[in-house]
Coordinates of C-alpha atoms and ligand atoms in Angstrom, one line a residue:
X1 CA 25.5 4.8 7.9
X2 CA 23.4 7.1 9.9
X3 CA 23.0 5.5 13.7
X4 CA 19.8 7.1 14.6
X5 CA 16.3 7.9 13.7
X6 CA 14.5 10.6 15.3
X7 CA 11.1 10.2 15.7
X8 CA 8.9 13.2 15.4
X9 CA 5.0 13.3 16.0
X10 CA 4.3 15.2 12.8
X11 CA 1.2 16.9 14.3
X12 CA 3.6 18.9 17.3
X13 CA 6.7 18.7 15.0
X14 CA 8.3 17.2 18.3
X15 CA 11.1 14.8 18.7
X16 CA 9.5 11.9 20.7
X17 CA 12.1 9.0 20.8
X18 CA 15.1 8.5 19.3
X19 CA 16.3 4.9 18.0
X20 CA 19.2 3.5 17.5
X21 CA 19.9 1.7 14.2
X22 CA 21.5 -1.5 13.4
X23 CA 25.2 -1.4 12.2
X24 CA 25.6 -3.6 9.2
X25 CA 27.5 -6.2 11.2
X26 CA 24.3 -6.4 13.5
X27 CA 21.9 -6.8 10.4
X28 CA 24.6 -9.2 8.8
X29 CA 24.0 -11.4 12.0
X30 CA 20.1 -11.1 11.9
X31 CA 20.4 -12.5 8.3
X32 CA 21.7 -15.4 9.2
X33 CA 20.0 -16.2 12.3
X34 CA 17.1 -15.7 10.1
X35 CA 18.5 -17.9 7.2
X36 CA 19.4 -20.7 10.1
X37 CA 15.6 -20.6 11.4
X38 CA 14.6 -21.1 8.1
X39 CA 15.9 -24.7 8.7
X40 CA 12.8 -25.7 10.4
X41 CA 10.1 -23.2 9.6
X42 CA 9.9 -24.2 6.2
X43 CA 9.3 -27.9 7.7
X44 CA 7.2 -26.9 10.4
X45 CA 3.3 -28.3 9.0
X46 CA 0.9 -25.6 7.8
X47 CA -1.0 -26.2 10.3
X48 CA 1.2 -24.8 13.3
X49 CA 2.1 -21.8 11.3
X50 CA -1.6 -20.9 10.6
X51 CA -2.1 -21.1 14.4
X52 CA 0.9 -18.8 15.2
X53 CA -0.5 -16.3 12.4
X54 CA -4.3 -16.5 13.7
X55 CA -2.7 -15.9 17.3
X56 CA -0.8 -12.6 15.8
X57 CA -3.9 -11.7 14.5
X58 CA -5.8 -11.7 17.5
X59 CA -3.3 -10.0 20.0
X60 CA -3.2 -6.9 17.1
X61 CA -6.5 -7.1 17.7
X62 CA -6.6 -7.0 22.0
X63 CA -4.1 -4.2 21.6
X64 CA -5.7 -2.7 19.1
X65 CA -6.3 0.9 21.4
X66 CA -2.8 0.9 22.0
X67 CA -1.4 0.4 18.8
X68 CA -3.9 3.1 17.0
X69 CA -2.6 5.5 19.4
X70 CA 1.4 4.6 18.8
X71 CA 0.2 4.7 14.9
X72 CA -1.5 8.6 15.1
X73 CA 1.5 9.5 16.6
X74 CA 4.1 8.0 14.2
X75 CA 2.2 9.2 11.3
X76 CA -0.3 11.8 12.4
X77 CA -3.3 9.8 10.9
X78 CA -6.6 11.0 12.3
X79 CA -7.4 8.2 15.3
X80 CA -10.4 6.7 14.0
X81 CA -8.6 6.3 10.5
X82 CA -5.8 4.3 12.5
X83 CA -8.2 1.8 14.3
X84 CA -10.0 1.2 11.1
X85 CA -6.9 0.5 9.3
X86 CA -6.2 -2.0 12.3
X87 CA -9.4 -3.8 12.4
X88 CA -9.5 -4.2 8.1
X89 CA -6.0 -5.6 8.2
X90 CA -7.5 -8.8 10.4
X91 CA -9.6 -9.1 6.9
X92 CA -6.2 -9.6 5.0
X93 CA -5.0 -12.2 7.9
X94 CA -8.4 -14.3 7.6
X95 CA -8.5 -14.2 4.5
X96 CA -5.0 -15.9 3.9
X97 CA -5.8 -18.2 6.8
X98 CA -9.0 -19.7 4.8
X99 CA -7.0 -20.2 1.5
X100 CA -3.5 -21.1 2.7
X101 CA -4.7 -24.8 2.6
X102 CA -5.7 -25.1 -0.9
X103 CA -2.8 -22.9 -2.3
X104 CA -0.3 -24.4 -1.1
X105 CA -1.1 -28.2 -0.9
X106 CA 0.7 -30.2 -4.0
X107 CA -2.0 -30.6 -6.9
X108 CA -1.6 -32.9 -9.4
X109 CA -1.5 -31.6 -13.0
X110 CA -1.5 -34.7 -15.1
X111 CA -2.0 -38.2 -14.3
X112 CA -2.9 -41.4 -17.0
X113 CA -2.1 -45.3 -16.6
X114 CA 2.1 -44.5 -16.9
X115 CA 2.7 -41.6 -15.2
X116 CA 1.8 -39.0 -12.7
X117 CA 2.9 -35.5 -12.9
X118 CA 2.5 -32.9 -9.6
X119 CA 3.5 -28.9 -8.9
X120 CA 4.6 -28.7 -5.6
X121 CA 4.6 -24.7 -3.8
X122 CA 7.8 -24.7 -1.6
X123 CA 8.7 -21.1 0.2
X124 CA 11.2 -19.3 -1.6
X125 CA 13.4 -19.0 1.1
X126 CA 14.7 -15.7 3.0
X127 CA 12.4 -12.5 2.3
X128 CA 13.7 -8.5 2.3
X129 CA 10.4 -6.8 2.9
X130 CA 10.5 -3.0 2.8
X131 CA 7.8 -1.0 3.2
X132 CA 6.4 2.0 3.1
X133 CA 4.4 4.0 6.3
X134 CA 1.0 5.3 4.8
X135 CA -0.8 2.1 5.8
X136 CA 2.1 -0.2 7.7
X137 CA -0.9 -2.5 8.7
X138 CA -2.4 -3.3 5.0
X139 CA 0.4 -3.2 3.3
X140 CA 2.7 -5.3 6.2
X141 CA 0.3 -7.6 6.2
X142 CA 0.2 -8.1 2.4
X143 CA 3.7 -9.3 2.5
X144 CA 5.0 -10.6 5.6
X145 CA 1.3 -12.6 6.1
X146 CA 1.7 -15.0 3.2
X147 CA 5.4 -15.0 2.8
X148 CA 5.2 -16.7 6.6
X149 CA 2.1 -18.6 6.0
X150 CA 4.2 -20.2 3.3
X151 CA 7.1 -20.9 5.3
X152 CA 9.6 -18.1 4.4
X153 CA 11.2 -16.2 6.8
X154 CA 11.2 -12.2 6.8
X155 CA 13.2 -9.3 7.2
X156 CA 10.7 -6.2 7.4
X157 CA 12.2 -2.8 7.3
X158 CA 9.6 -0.5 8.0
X159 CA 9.7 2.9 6.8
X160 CA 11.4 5.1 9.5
X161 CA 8.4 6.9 10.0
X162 CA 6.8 4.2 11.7
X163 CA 9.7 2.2 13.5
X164 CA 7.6 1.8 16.6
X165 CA 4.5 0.3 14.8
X166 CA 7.4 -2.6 13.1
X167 CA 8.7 -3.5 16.3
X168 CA 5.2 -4.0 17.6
X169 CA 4.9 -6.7 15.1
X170 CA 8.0 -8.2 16.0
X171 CA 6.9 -8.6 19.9
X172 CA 3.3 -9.7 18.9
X173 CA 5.3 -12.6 16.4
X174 CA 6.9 -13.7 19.4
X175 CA 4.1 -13.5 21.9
X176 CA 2.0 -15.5 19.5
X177 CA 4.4 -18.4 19.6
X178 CA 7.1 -17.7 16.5
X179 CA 10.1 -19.5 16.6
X180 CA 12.8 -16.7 17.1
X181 CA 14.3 -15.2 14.2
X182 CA 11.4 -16.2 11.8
X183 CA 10.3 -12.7 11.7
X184 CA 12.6 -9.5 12.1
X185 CA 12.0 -6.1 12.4
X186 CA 15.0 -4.1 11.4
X187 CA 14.4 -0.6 12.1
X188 CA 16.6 1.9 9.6
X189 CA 16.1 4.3 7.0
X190 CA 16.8 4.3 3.2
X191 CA 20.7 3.6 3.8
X192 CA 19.2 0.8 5.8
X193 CA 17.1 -0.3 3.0
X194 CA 19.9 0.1 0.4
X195 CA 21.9 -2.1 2.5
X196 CA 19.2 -4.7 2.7
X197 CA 18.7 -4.9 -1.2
X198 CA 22.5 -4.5 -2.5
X199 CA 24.2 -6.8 0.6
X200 CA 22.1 -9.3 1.6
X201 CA 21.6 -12.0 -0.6
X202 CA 17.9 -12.9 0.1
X203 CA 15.5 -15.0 -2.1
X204 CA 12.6 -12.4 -2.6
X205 CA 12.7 -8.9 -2.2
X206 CA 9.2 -7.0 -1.9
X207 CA 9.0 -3.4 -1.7
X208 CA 5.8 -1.1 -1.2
X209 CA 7.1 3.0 -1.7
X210 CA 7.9 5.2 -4.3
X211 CA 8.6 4.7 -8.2
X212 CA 11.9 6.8 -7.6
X213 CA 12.6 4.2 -4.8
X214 CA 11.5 1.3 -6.3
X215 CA 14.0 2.2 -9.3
X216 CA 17.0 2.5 -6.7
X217 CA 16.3 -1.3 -5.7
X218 CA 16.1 -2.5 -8.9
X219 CA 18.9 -1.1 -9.6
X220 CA 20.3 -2.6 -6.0
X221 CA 19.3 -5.8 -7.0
X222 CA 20.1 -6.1 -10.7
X223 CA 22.6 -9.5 -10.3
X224 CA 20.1 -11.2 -8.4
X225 CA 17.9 -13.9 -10.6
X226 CA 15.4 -13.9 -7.4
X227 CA 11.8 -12.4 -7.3
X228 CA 11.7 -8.4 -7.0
X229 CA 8.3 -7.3 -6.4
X230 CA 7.6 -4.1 -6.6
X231 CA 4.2 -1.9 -5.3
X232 CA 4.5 1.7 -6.1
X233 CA 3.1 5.1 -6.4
X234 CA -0.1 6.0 -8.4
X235 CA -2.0 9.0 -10.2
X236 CA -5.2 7.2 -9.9
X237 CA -8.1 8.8 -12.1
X238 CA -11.9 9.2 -12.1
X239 CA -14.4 9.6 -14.5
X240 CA -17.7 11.5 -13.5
X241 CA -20.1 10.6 -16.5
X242 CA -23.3 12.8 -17.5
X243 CA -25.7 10.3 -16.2
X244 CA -24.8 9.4 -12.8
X245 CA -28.2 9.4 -10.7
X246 CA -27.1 11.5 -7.7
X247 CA -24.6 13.7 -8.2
X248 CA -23.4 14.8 -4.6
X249 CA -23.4 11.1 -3.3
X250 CA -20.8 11.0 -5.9
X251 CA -19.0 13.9 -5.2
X252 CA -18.9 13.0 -1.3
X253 CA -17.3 9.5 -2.2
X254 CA -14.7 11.1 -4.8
X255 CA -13.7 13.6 -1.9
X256 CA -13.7 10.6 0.5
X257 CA -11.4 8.7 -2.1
X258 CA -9.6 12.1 -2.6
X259 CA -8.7 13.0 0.9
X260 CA -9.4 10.1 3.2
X261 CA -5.9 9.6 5.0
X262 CA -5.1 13.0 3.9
X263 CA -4.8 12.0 0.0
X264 CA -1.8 9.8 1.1
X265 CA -2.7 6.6 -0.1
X266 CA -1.3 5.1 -2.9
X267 CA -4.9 4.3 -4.3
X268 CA -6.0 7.7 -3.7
X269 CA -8.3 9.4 -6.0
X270 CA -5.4 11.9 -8.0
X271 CA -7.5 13.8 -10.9
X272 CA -11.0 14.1 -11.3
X273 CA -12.4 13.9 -14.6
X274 CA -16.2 15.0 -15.0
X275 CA -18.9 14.8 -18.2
X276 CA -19.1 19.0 -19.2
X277 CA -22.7 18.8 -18.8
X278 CA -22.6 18.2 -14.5
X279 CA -19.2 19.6 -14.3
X280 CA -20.5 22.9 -12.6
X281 CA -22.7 20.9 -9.9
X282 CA -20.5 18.1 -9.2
X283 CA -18.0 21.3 -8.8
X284 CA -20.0 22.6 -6.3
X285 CA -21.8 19.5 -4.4
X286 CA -17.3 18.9 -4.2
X287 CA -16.4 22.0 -2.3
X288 CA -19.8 21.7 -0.3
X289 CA -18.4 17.9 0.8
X290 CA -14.4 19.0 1.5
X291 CA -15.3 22.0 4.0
X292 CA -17.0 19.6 6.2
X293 CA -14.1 17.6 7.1
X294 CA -12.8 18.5 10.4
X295 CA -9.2 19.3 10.8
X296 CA -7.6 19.2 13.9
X297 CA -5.6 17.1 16.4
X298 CA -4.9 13.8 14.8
X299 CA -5.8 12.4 18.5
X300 CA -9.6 13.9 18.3
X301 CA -12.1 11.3 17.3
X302 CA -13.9 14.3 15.0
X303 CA -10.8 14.6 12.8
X304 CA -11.3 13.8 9.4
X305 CA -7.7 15.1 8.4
X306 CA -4.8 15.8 10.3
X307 CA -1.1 16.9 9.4
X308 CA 0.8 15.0 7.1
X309 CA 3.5 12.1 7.5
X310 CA 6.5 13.5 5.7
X311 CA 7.5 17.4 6.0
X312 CA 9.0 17.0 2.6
X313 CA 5.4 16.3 1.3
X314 CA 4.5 20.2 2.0
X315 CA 7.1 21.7 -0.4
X316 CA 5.5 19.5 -3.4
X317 CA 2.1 20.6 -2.6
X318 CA 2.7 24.3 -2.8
X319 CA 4.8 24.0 -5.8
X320 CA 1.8 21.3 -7.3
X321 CA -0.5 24.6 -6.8
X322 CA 1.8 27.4 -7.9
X323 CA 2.2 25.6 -10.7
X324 CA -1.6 24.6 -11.3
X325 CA -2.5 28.5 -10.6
X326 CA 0.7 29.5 -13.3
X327 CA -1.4 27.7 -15.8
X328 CA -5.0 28.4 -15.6
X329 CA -6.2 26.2 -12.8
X330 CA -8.9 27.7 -10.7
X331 CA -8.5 27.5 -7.0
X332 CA -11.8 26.4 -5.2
X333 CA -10.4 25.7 -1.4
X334 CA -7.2 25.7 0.1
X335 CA -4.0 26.4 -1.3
X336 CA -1.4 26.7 1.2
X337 CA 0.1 25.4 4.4
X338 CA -1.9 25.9 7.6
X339 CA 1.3 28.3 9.8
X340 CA 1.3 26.1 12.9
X341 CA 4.1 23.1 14.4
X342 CA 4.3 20.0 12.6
X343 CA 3.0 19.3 8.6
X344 CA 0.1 21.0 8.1
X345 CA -1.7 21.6 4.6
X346 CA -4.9 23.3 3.8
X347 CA -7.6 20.6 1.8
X348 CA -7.2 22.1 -1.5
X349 CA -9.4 22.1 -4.4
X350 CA -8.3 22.7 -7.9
X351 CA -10.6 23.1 -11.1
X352 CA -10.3 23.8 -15.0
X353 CA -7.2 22.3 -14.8
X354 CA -5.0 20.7 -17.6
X355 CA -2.9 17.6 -18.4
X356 CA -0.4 20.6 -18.8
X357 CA -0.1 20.8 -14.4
X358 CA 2.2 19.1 -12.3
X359 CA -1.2 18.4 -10.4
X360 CA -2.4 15.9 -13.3
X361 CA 0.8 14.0 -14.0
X362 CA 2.9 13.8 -10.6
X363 CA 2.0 12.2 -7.9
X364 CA 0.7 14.6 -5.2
X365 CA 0.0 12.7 -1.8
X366 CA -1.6 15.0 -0.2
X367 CA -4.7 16.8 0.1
X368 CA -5.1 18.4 -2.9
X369 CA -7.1 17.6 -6.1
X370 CA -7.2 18.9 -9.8
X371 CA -10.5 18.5 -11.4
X372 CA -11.4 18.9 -15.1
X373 CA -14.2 18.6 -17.3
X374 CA -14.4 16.4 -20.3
X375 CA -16.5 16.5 -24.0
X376 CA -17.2 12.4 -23.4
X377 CA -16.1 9.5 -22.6
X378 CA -13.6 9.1 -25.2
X379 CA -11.6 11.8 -24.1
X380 CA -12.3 10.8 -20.5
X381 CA -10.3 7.6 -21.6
X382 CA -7.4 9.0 -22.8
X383 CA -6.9 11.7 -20.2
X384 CA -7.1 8.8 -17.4
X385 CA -4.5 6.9 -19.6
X386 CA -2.0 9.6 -20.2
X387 CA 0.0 8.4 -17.3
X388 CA 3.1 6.6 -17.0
X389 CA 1.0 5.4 -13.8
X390 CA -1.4 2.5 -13.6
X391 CA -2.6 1.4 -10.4
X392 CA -6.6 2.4 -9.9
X393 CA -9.3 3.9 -11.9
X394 CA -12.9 4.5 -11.2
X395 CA -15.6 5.5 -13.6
X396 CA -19.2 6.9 -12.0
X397 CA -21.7 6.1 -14.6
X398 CA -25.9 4.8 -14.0
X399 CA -25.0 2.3 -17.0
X400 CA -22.9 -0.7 -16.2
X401 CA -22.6 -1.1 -19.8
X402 CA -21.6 2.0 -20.6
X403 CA -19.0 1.6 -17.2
X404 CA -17.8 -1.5 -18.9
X405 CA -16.6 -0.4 -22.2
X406 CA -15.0 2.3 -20.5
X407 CA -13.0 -0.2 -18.0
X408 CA -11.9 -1.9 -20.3
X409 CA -10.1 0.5 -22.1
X410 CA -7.9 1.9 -18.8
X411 CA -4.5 0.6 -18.4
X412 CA -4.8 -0.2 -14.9
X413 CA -4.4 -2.7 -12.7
X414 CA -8.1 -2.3 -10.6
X415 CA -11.0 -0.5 -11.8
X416 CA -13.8 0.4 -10.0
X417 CA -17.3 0.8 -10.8
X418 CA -19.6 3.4 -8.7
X419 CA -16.8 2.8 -6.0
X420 CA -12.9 4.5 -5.3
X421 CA -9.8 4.1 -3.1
X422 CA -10.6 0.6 -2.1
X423 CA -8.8 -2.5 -1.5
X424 CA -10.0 -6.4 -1.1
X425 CA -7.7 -9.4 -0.1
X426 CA -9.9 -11.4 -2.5
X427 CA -8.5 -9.6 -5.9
X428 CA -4.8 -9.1 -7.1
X429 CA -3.4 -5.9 -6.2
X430 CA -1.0 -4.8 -9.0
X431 CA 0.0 -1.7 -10.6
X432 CA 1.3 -1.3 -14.0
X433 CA 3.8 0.7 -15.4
X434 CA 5.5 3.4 -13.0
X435 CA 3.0 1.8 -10.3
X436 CA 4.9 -1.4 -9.8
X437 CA 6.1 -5.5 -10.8
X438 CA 4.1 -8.2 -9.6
X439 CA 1.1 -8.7 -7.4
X440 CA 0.1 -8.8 -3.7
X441 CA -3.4 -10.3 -2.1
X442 CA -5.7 -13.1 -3.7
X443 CA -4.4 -16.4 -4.0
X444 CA -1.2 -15.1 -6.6
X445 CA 0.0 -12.8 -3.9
X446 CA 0.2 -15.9 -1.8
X447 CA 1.9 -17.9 -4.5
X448 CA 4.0 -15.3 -4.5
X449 CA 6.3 -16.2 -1.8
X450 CA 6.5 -19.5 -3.1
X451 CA 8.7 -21.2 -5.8
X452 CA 7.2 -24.2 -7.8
X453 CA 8.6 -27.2 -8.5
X454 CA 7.3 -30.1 -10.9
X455 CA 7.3 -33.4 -10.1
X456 CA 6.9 -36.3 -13.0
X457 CA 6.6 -39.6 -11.6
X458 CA 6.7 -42.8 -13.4
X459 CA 4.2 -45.1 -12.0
X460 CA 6.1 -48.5 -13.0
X461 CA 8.8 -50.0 -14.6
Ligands
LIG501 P1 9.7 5.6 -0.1 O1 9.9 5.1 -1.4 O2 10.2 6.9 0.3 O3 10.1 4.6 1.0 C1 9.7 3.2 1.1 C2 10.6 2.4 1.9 O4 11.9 2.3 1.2 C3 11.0 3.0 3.2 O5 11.1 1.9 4.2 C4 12.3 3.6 3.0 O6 13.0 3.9 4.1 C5 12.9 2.7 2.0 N1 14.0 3.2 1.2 C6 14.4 4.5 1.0 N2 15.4 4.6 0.2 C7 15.8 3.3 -0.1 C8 16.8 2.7 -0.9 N3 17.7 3.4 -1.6 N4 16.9 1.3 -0.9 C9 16.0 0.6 -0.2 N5 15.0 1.1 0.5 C10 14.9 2.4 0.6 O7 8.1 5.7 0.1 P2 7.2 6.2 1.3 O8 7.5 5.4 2.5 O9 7.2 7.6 1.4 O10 5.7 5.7 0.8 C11 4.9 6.4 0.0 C12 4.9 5.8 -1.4 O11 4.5 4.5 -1.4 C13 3.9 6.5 -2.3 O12 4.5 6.7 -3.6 C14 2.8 5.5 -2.4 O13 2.0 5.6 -3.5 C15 3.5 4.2 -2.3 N6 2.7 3.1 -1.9 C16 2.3 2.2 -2.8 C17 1.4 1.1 -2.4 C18 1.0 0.1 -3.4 O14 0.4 -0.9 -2.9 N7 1.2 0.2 -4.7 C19 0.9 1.1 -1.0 C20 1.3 2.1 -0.2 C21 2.2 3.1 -0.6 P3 12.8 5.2 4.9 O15 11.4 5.5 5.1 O16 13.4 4.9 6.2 O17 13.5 6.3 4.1

C-alpha cells in the first residue's frame, strides 16, 4: 500500500501537506479498539449520545470559518459554497436529534389478552463508512450521524481529497465528549478503502462515490451477509415544459442546479430537456444566466465557480465535448480548459445535442451541460429514462397536474417539481439503478444503522 497522500490545493496545483497513511496493522488495531468501545456505546442511553452529537454539532458550527477555509482549500469549492454546506449540514444533525427518540424506542406491534409482541431497533454493530469529497459535510453526516445516534461505532474513510476536513471530525467527536474510539477517522486512499471492505469484517458498510467504485466494493464484500449500502453517481434530467410562466427564472435555477459546486454534485442537473416551442429562449435566457457567474479564486467571496476537485475530471470533460461537437452538438459557452495552475474548466454550454453524446449518457461532473429540445412530454419521459442512472429528476411545468403525471412516470429516486439539485433530511435519499442500494436521511436512513429484532411475549402461563 501507498504510505502517503499528497495534498494539493487544486486552485494553485500546489502540494500543501503531505500525510502519512495507516499501515494495515495500524487500521487492524483501530478496528478493534473500535469493536471493544462498542461494548459500552451501544449501552450508553440515547440520551447521552444525543448530547454528544448536539455538542459536535455546535463546535462545527463555532469553527465554522475555519473549517470552510480548510474545506476551499482541500477541494477548491468557492468559499461561500463551503460555509453554506457547513451551516445546512447542522439541518441533517437536528433533524436526527428530533426523531432519534421515536425511531428508535421499542414499539409494540401486536398485543391481545395472551400475548404481546414488540420490534426492538438495536445498532448493527461496527460501521465502514467511505465517502466521497464533493460534499464531506452532507454526505458524512448522513451516515456517521445516525449510525452513532443509534449506537454503532464508525470507521470513516474520507475520500483523500479531503483528509483534513475527516480528521476535523474526529477532534470535534472527541472535544464534544465521545468515548475514544467510537468514531475514527482513517485517512487513505482507494487501497485504503479496498482494505477496509475486503479485510475488515464490519457489520454495515456504506459508501457514497462512484458506480465504478461502488461495483469494486460490492465485489469486496460479496461473502458478507451484512448491510452494503450503496450512494452513487447520477445523470440527473430536466424537463422544461411549453408552459412554464417565466422562462428565465427557470433557466437561472437550471444553471444554478447545473453548475452550483461546479456541476460536481451527485444531484446535479446532467441534461436539460426543453418543450420545442421555448427551446430558443430558454437557450438564450441560459447562456445570458451562465456568463454571469464569476470565476476566480475559490478564496474570493464573489466566486460562483472555481477549479475543480479531481485533475482527472478535466480529461473527461474535453473528451464529453469533442465528442458532443463530433456529433452535431452546438457549442454555446465554454469548451475547454482555462491554461492556468490547478483544475480549471471553462462553464460550458452545449445545445441540439443527442442521446447519441457521451454528454447525455455519462456522468460529467463538471461544468458542462447538454441541452435538447423535445416534441412533448412523452418523449420528454423517455429521454429522462434512458439511463442506466436514477437518482433526481425535475420537471418545470405551470400545471402541477400535468407535473404529476410526468413524475410519476420517471424512474427515480426524487423528483422535483418547479425546483432542482436539492436535498431534505426529511425525505429518503435513494438512487436507483447505477445510482445506488438503499437509502440515507428520513427516518429509514436512521433505521438503517439498526438491526430489528422481534420480541413475542407470552403474558401468562
Ligand atoms: P470515488 O468512487 O472515486 O471515491 C469514493 C470513495 O471510495 C473515496 O473515499 C475513495 O478513496 C474510495 N475508494 C476508491 N477506490 C476504492 C476501492 N477499491 N474500495 C473501497 N473504497 C475505494 O468517488 P468520488 O470521491 O470521486 O466522488 C464522486 C462520486 O460520488 C460521483 O459519482 C458522485 O455522483 C458520487 N456521489 C454520490 C452521492 C449520492 O448521495 N448518491 C453524493 C455525493 C457523491 P480515494 O478518494 O482516497 O480514492
Amino acid at each position: 500500500m501507498e504510505r502517503y497522500i499528497e495534498c494539493i490545493n487544486p486552485a494553485t496545483g500546489q502540494v500543501w501537506d503531505t500525510l502519512k497513511i495507516p499501515s494495515a496493522v495500524e487500521i487492524e488495531i483501530m478496528a478493534a479498539k473500535a469493536r471493544e468501545a462498542f461494548q459500552d456505546w451501544s449501552v450508553t442511553p440515547l440520551a447521552f449520545r444525543k448530547q454528544i452529537v448536539a455538542r459536535f454539532g455546535e463546535l462545527v458550527q463555532e469553527n465554522l470559518e475555519h473549517l470552510a477555509q480548510l474545506l476551499t482549500k482541500e477541494t477548491g469549492k468557492p468559499i461561500t459554497q463551503s460555509r453554506r454546506e457547513i451551516r445546512q449540514a447542522d439541518r441533517r444533525i437536528r433533524f436526527f436529534l428530533d426523531i432519534a427518540d421515536r425511531y428508535l424506542a421499542p414499539e409494540v406491534a401486536y398485543e391481545d389478552e395472551k400475548v404481546r409482541e414488540e420490534i426492538a431497533y438495536e445498532p448493527l454493530g461496527l460501521i465502514v463508512n467511505i465517502s466521497a469529497w464533493n460534499y464531506p459535510y452532507n454526505i458524512g453526516y448522513n451516515v456517521f450521524i445516525p449510525a452513532l445516534l443509534a449506537g454503532n461505532v464508525v470507521l470513516y474513510k474520507p475520500s483523500e481529497y479531503t483528509p483534513h476536513t475527516g480528521l476535523e471530525f474526529q477532534d470535534l467527536f472527541r472535544s464534544a465528549g465521545l468515548p475514544p474510539h467510537v468514531f475514527t477517522t482513517i485517512i487513505g486512499n482507494g487501497q485504503t478503502g479496498a482494505y477496509l471492505t475486503e479485510r475488515i469484517p464490519a457489520d454495515g458498510y456504506f459508501f457514497t462515490g462512484s458506480h465504478a467504485t461502488g461495483m469494486k466494493i460490492l465485489e469486496q464484500c460479496r461473502k458478507r451477509t451484512v448491510p452494503i449500502q450503496l450512494e452513487l453517481g447520477g445523470k440527473d434530467p430536466a424537463y422544461v415544459a411549453n408552459d412554464v410562466k417565466d422562462l428565465r427564472k427557470v433557466a437561472a435555477a437550471l444553471a444554478d442546479g447545473a453548475f452550483y459546486n461546479n456541476g460536481q454534485s451527485c444531484c446535479a442537473v446532467e441534461r436539460i430537456y426543453v418543450h420545442t416551442e421555448v427551446y430558443t429562449d430558454f437557450l438564450k435566457h441560459f447562456v445570458q444566466e451562465v456568463k454571469g457567474f464569476i470565476l476566480g479564486d475559490p478564496r474570493n467571496e464573489s466566486t460562483y465557480i472555481g477549479p475543480l476537485t479531481r485533475a482527472a475530471q478535466l480529461d473527461i470533460l474535453e473528451r464529453q465535448v469533442a465528442d458532443a461537437l463530433s456529433k452535431g452538438a452546438r457549442l454555446l459557452l465554454g469548451g475547454k480548459r482555462i491554461p492556468r495552475e490547478g483544475n480549471w474548466f471553462e462553464p460550458t454550454v452545449l445545445a441540439d445535442c443527442s442521446h447519441q453524446m457521451e454528454v447525455m449518457k455519462e456522468e460529467s461532473f463538471g461544468p458542462i451541460i447538454g441541452i435538447m429540445g423535445v416534441k412533448d412530454d412523452e418523449e420528454a419521459i423517455n429521454l429522462m429514462n434512458d439511463t442506466p442512472y436514477g437518482l433526481t429528476a425535475a420537471v418545470y411545468s405551470s400545471n402541477p397536474d400535468r407535473a404529476r403525471r410526468i413524475m410519476e412516470k420517471l424512474n427515480t429516486g426524487t423528483v422535483y417539481f418547479n425546483m432542482c439539485d436539492r436535498v431534505s433530511p426529511y425525505v429518503p435519499w435513494s438512487g436507483r439503478g447505477h445510482s445506488g442500494l438503499g437509502l440515507t436521511l428520513s427516518y429509514h436512513g436512521l433505521r438503517a444503522f439498526t438491526r430489528t429484532k422481534s420480541y413475542q411475549l407470552l403474558k401468562s402461563n
